[in-house]
PDB file of C-alpha atoms and ligand atoms in Angstrom:
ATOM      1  CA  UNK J   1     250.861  66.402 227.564  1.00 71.00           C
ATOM      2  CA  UNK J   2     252.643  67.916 230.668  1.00 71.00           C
ATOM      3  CA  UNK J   3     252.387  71.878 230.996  1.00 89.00           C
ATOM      4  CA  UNK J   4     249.438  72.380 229.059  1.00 97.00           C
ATOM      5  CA  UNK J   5     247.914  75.855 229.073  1.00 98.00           C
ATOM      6  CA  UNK J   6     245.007  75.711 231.282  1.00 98.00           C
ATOM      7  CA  UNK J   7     242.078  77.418 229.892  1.00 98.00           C
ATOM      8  CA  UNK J   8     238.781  78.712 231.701  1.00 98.00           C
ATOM      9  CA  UNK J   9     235.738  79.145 228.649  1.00 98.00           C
ATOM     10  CA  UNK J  10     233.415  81.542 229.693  1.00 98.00           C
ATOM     11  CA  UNK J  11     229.552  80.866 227.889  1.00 98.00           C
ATOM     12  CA  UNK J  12     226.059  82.301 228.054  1.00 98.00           C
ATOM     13  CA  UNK J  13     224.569  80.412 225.114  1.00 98.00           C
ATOM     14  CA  UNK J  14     224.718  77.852 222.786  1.00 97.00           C
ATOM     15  CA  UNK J  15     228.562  76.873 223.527  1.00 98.00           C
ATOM     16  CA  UNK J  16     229.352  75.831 219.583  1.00 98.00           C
ATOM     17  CA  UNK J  17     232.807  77.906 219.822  1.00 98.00           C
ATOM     18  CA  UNK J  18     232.900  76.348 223.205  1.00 98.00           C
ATOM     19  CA  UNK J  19     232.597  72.537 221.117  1.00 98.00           C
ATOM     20  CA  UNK J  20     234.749  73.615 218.814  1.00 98.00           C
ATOM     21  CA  UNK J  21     237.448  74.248 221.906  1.00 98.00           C
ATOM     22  CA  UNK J  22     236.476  71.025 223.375  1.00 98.00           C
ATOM     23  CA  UNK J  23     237.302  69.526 220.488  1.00 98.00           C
ATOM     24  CA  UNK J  24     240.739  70.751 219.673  1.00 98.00           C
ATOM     25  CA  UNK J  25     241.507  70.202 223.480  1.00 98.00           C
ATOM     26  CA  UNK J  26     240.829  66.977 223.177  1.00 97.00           C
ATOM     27  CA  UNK J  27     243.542  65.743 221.264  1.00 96.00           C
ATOM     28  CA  UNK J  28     246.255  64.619 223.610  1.00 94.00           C
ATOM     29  CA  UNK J  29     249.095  66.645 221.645  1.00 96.00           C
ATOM     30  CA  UNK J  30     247.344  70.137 221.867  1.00 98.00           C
ATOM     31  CA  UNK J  31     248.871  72.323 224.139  1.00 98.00           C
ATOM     32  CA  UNK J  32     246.227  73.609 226.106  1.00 98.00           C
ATOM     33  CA  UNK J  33     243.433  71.818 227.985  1.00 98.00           C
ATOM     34  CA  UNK J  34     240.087  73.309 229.593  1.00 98.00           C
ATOM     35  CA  UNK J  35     240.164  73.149 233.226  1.00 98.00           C
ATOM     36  CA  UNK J  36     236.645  74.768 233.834  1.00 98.00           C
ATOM     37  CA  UNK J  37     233.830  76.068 231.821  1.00 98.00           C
ATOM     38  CA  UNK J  38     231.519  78.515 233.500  1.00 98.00           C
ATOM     39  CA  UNK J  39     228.472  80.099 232.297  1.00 98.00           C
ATOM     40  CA  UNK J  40     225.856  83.403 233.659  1.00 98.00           C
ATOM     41  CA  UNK J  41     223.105  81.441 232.272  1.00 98.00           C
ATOM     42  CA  UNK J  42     221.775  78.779 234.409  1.00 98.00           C
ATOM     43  CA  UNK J  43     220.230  77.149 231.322  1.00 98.00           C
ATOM     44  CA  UNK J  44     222.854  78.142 228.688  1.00 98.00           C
ATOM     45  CA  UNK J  45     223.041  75.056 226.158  1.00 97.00           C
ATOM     46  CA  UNK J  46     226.672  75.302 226.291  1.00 98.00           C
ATOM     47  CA  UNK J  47     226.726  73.718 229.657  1.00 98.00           C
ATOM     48  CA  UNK J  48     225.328  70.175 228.151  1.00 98.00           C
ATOM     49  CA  UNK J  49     228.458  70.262 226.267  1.00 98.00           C
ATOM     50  CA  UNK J  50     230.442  70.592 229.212  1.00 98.00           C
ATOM     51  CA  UNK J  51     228.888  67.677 231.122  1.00 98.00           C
ATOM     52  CA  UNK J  52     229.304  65.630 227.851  1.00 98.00           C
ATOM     53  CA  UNK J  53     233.355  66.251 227.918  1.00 98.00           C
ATOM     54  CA  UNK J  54     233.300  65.770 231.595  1.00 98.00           C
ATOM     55  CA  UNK J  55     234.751  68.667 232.076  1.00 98.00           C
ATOM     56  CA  UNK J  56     234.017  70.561 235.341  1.00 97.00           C
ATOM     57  CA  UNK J  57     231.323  73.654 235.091  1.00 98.00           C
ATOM     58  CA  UNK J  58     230.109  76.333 237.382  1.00 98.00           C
ATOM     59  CA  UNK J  59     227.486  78.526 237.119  1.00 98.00           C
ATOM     60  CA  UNK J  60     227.848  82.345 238.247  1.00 98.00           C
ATOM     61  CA  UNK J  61     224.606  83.498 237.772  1.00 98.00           C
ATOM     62  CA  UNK J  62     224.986  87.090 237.132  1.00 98.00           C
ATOM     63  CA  UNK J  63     221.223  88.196 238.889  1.00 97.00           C
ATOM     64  CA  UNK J  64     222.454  87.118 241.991  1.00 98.00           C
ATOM     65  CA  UNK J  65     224.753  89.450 242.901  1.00 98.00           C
ATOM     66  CA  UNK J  66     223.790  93.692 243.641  1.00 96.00           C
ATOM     67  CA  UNK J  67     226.238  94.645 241.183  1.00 97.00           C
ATOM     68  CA  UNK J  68     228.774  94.433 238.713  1.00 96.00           C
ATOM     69  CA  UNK J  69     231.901  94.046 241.019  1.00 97.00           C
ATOM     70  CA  UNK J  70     230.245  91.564 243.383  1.00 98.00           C
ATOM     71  CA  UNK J  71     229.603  89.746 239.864  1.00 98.00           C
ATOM     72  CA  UNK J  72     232.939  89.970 238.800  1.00 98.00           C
ATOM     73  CA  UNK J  73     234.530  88.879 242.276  1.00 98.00           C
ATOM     74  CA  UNK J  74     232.716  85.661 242.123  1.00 98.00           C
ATOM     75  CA  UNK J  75     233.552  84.953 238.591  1.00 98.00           C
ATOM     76  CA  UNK J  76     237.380  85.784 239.528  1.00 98.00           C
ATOM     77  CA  UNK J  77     237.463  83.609 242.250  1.00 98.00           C
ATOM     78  CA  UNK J  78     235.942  80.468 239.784  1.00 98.00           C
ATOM     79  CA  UNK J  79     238.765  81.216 237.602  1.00 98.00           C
ATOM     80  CA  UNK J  80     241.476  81.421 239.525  1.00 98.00           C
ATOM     81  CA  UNK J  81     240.536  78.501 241.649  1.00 98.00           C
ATOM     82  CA  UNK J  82     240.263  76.460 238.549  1.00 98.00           C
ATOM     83  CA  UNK J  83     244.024  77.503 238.477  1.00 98.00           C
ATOM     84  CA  UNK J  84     243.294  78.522 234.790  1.00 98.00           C
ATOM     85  CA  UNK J  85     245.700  81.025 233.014  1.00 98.00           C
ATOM     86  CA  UNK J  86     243.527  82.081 230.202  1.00 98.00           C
ATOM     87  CA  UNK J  87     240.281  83.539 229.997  1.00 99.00           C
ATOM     88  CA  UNK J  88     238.379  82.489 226.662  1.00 99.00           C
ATOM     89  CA  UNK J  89     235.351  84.467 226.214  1.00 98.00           C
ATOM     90  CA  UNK J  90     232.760  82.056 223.995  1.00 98.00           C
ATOM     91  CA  UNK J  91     229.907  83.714 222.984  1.00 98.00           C
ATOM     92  CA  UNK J  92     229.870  85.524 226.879  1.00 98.00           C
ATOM     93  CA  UNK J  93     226.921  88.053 227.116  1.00 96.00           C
ATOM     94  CA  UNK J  94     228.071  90.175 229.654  1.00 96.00           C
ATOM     95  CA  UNK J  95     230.007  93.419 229.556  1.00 94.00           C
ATOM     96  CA  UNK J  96     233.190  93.045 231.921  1.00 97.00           C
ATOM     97  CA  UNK J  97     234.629  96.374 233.793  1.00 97.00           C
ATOM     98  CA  UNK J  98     237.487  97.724 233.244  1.00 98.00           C
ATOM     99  CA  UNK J  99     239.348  96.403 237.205  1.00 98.00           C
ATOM    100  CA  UNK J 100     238.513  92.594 235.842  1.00 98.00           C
ATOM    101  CA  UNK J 101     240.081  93.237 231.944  1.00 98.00           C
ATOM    102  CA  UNK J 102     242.936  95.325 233.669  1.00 98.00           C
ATOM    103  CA  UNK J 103     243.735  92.352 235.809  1.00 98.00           C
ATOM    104  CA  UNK J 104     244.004  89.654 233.454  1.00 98.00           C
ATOM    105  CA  UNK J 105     244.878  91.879 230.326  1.00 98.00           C
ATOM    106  CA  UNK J 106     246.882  89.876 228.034  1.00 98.00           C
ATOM    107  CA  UNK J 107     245.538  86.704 229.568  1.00 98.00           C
ATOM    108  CA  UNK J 108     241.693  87.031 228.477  1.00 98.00           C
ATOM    109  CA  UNK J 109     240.237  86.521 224.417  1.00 98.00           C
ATOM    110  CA  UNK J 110     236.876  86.939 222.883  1.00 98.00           C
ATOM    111  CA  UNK J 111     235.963  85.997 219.509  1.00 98.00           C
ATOM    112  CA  UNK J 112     233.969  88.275 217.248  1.00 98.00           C
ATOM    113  CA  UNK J 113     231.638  87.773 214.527  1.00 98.00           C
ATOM    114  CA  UNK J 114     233.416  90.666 211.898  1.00 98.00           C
ATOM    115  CA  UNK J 115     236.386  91.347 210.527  1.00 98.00           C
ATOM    116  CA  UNK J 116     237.619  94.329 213.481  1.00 98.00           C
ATOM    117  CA  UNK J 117     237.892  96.934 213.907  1.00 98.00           C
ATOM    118  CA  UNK J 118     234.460  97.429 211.663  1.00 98.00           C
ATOM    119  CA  UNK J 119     231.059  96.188 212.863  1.00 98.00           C
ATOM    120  CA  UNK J 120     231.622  96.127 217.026  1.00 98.00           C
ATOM    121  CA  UNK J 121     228.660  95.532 218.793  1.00 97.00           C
ATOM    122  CA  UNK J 122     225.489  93.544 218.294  1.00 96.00           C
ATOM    123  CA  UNK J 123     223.717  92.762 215.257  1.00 97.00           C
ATOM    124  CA  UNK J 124     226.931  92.776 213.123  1.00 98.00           C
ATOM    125  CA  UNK J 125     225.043  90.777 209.721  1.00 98.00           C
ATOM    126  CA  UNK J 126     222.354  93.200 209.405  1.00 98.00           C
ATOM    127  CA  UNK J 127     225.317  95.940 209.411  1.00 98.00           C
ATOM    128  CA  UNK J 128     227.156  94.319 207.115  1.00 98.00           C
ATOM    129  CA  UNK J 129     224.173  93.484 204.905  1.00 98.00           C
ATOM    130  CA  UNK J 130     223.177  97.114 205.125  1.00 98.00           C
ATOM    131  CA  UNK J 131     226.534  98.443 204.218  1.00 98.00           C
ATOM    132  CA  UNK J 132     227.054  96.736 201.147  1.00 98.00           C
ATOM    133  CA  UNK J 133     230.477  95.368 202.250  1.00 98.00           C
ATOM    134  CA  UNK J 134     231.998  92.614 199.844  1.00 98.00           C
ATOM    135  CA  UNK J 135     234.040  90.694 202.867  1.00 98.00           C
ATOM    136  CA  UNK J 136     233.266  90.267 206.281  1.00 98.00           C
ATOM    137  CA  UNK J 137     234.910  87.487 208.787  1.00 98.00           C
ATOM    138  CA  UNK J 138     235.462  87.044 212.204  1.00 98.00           C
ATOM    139  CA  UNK J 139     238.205  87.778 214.618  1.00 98.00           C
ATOM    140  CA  UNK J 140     240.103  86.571 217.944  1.00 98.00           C
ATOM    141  CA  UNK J 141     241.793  89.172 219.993  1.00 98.00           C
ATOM    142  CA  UNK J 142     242.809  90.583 223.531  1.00 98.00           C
ATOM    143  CA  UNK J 143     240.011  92.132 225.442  1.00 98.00           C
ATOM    144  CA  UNK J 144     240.782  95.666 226.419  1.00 98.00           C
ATOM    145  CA  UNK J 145     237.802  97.498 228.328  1.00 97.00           C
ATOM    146  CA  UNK J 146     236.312  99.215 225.324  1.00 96.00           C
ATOM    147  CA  UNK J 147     233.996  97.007 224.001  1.00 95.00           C
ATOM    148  CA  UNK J 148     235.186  94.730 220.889  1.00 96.00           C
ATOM    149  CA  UNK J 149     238.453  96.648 220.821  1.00 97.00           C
ATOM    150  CA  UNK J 150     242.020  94.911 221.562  1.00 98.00           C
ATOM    151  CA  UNK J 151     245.067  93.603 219.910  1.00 98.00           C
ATOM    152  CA  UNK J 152     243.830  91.325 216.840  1.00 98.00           C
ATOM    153  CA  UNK J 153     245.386  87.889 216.917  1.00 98.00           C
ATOM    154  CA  UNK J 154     243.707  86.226 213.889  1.00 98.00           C
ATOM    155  CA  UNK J 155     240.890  86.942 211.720  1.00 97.00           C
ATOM    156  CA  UNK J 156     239.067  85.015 208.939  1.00 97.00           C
ATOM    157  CA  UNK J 157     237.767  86.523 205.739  1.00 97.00           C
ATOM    158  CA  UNK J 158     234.201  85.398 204.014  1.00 97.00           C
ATOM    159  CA  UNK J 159     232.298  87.041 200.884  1.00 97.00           C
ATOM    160  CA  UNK J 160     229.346  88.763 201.094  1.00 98.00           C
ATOM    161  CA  UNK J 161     227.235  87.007 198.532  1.00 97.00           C
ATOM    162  CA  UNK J 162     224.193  87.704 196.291  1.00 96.00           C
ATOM    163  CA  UNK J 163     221.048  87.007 197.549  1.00 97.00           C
ATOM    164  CA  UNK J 164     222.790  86.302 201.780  1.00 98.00           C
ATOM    165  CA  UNK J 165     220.561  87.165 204.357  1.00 98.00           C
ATOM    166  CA  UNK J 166     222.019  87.679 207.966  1.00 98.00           C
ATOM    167  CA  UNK J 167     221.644  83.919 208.434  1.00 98.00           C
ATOM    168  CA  UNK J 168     223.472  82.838 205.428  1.00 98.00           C
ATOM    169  CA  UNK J 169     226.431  85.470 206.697  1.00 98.00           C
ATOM    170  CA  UNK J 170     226.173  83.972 210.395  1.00 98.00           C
ATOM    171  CA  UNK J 171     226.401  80.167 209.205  1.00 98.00           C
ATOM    172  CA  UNK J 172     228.810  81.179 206.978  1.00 98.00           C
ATOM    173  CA  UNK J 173     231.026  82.904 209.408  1.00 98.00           C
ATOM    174  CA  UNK J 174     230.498  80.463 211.817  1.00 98.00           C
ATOM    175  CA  UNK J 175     232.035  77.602 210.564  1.00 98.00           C
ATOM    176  CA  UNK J 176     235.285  79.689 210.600  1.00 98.00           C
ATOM    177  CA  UNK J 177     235.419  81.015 214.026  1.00 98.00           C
ATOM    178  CA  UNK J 178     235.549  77.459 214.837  1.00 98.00           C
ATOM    179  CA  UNK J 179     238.899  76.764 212.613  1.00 98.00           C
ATOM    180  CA  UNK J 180     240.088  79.957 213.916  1.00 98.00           C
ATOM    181  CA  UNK J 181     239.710  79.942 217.911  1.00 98.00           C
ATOM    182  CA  UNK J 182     241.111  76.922 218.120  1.00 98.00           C
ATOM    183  CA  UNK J 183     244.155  78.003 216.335  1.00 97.00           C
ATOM    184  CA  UNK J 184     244.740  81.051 218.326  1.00 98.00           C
ATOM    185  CA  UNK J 185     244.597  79.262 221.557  1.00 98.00           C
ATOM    186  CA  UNK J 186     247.295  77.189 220.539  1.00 98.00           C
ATOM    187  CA  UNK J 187     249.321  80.190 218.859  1.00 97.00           C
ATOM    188  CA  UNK J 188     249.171  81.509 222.297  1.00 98.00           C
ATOM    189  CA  UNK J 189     249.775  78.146 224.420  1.00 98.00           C
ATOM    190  CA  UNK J 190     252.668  77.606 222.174  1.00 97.00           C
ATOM    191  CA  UNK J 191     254.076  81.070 223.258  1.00 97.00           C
ATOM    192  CA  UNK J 192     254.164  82.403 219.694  1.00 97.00           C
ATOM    193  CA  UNK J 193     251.863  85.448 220.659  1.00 98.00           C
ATOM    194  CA  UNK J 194     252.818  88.395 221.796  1.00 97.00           C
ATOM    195  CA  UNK J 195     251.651  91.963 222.484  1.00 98.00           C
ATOM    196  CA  UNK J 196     253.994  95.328 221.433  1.00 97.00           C
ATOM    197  CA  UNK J 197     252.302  98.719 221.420  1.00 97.00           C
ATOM    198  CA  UNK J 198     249.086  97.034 220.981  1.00 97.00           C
ATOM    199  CA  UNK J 199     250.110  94.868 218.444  1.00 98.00           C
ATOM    200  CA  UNK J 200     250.054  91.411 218.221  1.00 98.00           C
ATOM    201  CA  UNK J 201     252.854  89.920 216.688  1.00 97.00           C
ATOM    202  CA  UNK J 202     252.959  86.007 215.972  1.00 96.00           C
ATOM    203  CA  UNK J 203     256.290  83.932 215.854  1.00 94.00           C
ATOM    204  CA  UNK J 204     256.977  82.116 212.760  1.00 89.00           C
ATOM    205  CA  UNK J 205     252.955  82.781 211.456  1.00 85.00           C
ATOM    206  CA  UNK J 206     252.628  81.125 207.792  1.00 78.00           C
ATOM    207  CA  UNK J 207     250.628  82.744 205.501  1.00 73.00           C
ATOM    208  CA  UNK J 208     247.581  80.767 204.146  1.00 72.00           C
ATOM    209  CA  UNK J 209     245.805  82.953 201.902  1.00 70.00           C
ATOM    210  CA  UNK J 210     246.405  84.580 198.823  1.00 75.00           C
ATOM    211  CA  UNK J 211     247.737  87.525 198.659  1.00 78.00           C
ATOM    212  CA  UNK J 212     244.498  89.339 197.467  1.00 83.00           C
ATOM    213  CA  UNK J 213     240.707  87.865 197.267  1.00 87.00           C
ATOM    214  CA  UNK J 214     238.350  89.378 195.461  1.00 90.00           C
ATOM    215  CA  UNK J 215     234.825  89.906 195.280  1.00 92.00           C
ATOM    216  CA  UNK J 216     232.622  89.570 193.150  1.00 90.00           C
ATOM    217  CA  UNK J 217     234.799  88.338 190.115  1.00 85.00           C
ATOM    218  CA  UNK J 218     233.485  89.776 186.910  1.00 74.00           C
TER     219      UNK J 218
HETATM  220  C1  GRF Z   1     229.602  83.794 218.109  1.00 54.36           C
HETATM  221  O1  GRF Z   1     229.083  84.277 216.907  1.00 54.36           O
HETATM  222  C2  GRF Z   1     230.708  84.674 218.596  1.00 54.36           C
HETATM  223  O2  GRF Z   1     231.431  85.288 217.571  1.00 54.36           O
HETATM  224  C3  GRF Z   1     229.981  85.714 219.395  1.00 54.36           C
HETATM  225  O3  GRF Z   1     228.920  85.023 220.014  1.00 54.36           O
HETATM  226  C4  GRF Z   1     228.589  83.868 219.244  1.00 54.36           C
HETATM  227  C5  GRF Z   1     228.668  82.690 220.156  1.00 54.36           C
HETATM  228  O4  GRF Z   1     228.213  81.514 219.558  1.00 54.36           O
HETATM  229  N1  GRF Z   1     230.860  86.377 220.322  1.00 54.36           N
HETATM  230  P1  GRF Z   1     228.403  80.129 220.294  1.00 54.36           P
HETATM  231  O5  GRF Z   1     227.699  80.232 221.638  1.00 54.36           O
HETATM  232  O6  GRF Z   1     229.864  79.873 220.441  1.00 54.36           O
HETATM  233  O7  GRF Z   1     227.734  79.113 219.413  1.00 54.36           O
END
């Protein structure tokens, strides 16, 4: 398909988001297509899955460079080389500063495992677990400096159930970031996404759920 969005996937692990990308990018109607996928881990698992799709990797290993910026350089010159025009953060262990958000802001993603703005940061199951929250979910949105903070594109919604332990909730979980990633990257290649006042605002977005869920049902 001619102008395809060109996408860059940034890994430092397993790469199953990354698959589920791969995937979707596959099919020749989808309107994006992965034009590099680089990793900070030289033995991230995610990379097998790259060599698999034959699709071009590099790897910037972050403990080679003195700092941060000299870090970040590097990976901005990968990506722009590439010539990719979106930045899709897959399970991507390392903090980014503000200069390298700033300068592709509205052109850079990360998925989360909870429903945002609740439960940023690591070890979001045991949080939710300890909380005693009925829903949790995941969620796809812009990457502002703050960490887990942006404009929220899309978000799924999963019970808590009886008896889950934070493995249960992860698997769970999951199996719908990889439905919804997919989707927002084509939301966005499609130009249907866009950002007001920190807002995201989707053209013509159907509604698939019903109007409430809840949990538990007597
Ligand atoms: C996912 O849970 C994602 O939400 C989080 O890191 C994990 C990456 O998993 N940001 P994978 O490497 O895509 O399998």
């Amino acid at each position: 398909m001619a102008n395809q969005l060109k996408l860059a996937v940034l890994i430092s692990g397993r790469g199953s988001n990354l698959q589920a990308l791969i995937d979707a990018t596959i099919e020749p109607t989808f309107p994006a297509e992965i034009t590099r996928i680089i990793s900070n881990e030289p033995d991230a698992a995610g990379l097998e899955r790259a060599v698999e799709a034959d699709i071009s990797s590099t790897i910037v290993p972050h403990r080679d460079y003195l700092d941060r910026q000299s870090f970040e350089a590097a990976l901005d010159k990968v990506v722009r080389d590439s010539g990719a025009e979106l930045i899709v953060l897959a399970g991507f262990m390392r903090l980014l500063t503000r200069d390298f958000v700033d300068a592709w802001r509205d052109k850079l993603i990360n998925i989360h495992p909870s429903l945002l703005p609740s439960f940023k940061g690591m070890h979001t199951h045991e949080r939710v677990l300890e909380a005693g929250v009925r829903f949790t979910g995941c969620t796809v949105h812009y990457v502002r400096p703050e960490m887990d903070e942006g404009p929220i594109i899309i978000q799924a919604a999963v019970p808590v159930l009886p008896g889950d332990n934070k493995n249960d909730l992860a698997a769970r979980i999951l199996k719908q970031e990889h439905v919804i990633y997919p989707l927002a990257v084509r939301l966005i290649a499609e130009g249907r996404v866009r950002v007001q006042k920190e807002r995201v605002i989707i053209e013509d977005a159907g509604l698939s759920a019903p109007t409430s869920t809840i949990n538990p049902v007597p």
